PDB file of C-alpha atoms in Angstrom:
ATOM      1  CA  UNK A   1       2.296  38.455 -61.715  1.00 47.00           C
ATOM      2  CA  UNK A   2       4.775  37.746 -64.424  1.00 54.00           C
ATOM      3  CA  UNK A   3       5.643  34.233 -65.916  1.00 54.00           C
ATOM      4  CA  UNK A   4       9.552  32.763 -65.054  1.00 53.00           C
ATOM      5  CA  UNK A   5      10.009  32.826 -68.668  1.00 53.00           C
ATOM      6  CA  UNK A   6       9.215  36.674 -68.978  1.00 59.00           C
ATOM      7  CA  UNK A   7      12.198  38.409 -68.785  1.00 70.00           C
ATOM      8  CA  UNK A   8      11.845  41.703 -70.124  1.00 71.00           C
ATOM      9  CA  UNK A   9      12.650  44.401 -67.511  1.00 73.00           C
ATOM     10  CA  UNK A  10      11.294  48.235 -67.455  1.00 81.00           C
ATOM     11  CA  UNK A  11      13.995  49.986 -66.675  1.00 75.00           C
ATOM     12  CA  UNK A  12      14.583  53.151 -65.282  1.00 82.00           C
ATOM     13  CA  UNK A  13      17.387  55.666 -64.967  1.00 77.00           C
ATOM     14  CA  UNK A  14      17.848  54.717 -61.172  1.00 79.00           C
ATOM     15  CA  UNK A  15      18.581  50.887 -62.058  1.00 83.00           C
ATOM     16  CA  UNK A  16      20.858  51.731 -64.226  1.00 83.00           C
ATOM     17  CA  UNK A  17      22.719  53.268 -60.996  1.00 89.00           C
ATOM     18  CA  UNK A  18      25.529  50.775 -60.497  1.00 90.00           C
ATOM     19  CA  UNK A  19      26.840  51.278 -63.871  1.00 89.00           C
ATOM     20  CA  UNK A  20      27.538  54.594 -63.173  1.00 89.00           C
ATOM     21  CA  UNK A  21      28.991  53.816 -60.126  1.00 93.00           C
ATOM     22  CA  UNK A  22      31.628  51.152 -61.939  1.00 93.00           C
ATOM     23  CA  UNK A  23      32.507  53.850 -64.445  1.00 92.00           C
ATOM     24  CA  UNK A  24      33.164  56.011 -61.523  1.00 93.00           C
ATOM     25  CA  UNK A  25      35.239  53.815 -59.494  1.00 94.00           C
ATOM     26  CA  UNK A  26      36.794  51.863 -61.652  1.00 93.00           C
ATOM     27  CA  UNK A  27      37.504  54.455 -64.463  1.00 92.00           C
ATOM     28  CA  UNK A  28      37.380  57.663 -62.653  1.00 93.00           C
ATOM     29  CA  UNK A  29      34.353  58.760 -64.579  1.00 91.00           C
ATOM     30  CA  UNK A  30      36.219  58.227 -67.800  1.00 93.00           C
ATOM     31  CA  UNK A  31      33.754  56.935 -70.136  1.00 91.00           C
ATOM     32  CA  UNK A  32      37.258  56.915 -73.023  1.00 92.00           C
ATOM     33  CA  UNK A  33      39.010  54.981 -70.722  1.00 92.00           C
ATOM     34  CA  UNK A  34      36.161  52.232 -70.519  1.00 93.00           C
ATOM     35  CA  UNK A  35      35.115  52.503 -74.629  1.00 94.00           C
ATOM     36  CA  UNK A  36      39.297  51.618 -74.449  1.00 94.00           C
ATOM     37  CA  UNK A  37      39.430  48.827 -72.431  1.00 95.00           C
ATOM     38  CA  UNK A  38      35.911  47.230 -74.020  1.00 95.00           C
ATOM     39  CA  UNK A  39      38.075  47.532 -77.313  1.00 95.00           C
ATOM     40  CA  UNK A  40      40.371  45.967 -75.808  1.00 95.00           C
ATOM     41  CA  UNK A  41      38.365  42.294 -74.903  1.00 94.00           C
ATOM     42  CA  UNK A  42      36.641  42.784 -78.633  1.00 93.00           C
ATOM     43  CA  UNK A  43      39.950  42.250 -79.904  1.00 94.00           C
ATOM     44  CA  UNK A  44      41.306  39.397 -77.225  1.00 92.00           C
ATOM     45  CA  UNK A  45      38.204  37.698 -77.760  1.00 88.00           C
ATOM     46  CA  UNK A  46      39.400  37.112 -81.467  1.00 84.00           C
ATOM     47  CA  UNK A  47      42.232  34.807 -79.810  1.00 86.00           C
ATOM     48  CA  UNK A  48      40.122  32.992 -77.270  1.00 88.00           C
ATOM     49  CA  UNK A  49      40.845  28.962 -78.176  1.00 87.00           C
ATOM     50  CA  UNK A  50      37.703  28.190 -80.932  1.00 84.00           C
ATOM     51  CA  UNK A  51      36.178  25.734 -78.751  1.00 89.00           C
ATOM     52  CA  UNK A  52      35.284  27.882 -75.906  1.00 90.00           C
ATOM     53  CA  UNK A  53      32.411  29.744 -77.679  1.00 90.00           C
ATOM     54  CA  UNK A  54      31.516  28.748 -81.511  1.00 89.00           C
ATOM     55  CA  UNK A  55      31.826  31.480 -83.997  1.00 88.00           C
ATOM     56  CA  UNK A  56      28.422  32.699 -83.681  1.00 91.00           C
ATOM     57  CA  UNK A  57      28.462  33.052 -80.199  1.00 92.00           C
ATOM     58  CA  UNK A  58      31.446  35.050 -80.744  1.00 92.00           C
ATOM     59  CA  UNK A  59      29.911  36.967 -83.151  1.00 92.00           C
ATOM     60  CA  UNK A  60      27.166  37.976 -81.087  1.00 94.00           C
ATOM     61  CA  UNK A  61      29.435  38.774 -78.132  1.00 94.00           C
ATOM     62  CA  UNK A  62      31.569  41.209 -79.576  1.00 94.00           C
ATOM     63  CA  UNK A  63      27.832  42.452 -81.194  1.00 96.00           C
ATOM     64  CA  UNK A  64      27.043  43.493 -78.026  1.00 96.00           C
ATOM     65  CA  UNK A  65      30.450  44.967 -76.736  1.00 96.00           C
ATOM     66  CA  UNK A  66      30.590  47.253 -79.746  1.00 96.00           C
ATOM     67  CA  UNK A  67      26.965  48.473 -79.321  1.00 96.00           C
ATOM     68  CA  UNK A  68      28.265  49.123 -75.543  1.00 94.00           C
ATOM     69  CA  UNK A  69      30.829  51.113 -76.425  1.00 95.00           C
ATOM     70  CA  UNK A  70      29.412  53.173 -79.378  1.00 95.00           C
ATOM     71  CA  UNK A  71      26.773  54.103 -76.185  1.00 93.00           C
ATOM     72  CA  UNK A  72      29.314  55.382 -73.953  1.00 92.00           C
ATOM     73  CA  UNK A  73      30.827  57.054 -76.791  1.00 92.00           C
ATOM     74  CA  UNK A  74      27.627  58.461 -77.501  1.00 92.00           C
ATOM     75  CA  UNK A  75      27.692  59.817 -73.874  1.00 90.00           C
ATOM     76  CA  UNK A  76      30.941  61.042 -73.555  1.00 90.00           C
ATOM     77  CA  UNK A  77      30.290  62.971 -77.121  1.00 91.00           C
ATOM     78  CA  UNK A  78      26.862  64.479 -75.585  1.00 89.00           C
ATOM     79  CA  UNK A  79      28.409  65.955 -72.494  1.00 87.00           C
ATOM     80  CA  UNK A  80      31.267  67.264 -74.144  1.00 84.00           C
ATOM     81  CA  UNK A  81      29.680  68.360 -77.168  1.00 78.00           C
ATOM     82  CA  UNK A  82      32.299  66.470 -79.209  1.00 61.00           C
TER      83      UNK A  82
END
């Protein structure tokens, strides 16, 4: 049995399940429209007040937003040969 503070997940194609079904529903399988929209709160977050997260925290946020996007970029560029 794994610890509380283990946290690392296997993860498989099927888990991964309810993101496909956002991208679907919520961007009509328009993985543009979401890269769009995730450039979109990269940029707002620039203007959040400073004392809501410190500038690391920031820094790693948007980190992790851009690597987001440059996947489903990635994806959209795979399917479509782009």
């Amino acid at each position: 049995m794994k610890s509380k503070n283990q946290t690392k997940m296997e993860l498989r194609a099927i888990d991964l399940l309810p993101i496909v079904e956002y991208v679907d529903e919520y961007h009509e399988g328009n993985l543009l429209s979401l890269s769009n929209w995730l450039d979109s709160a990269i940029y707002m977050f620039h203007y959040l007040p400073e004392d809501v997260f410190t500038a690391h925290e920031r820094q790693d946020i948007c980190h992790i937003l851009r690597q987001l996007k440059e996947v489903f970029v990635e994806i959209y560029s795979n399917q479509n040969n782009w």
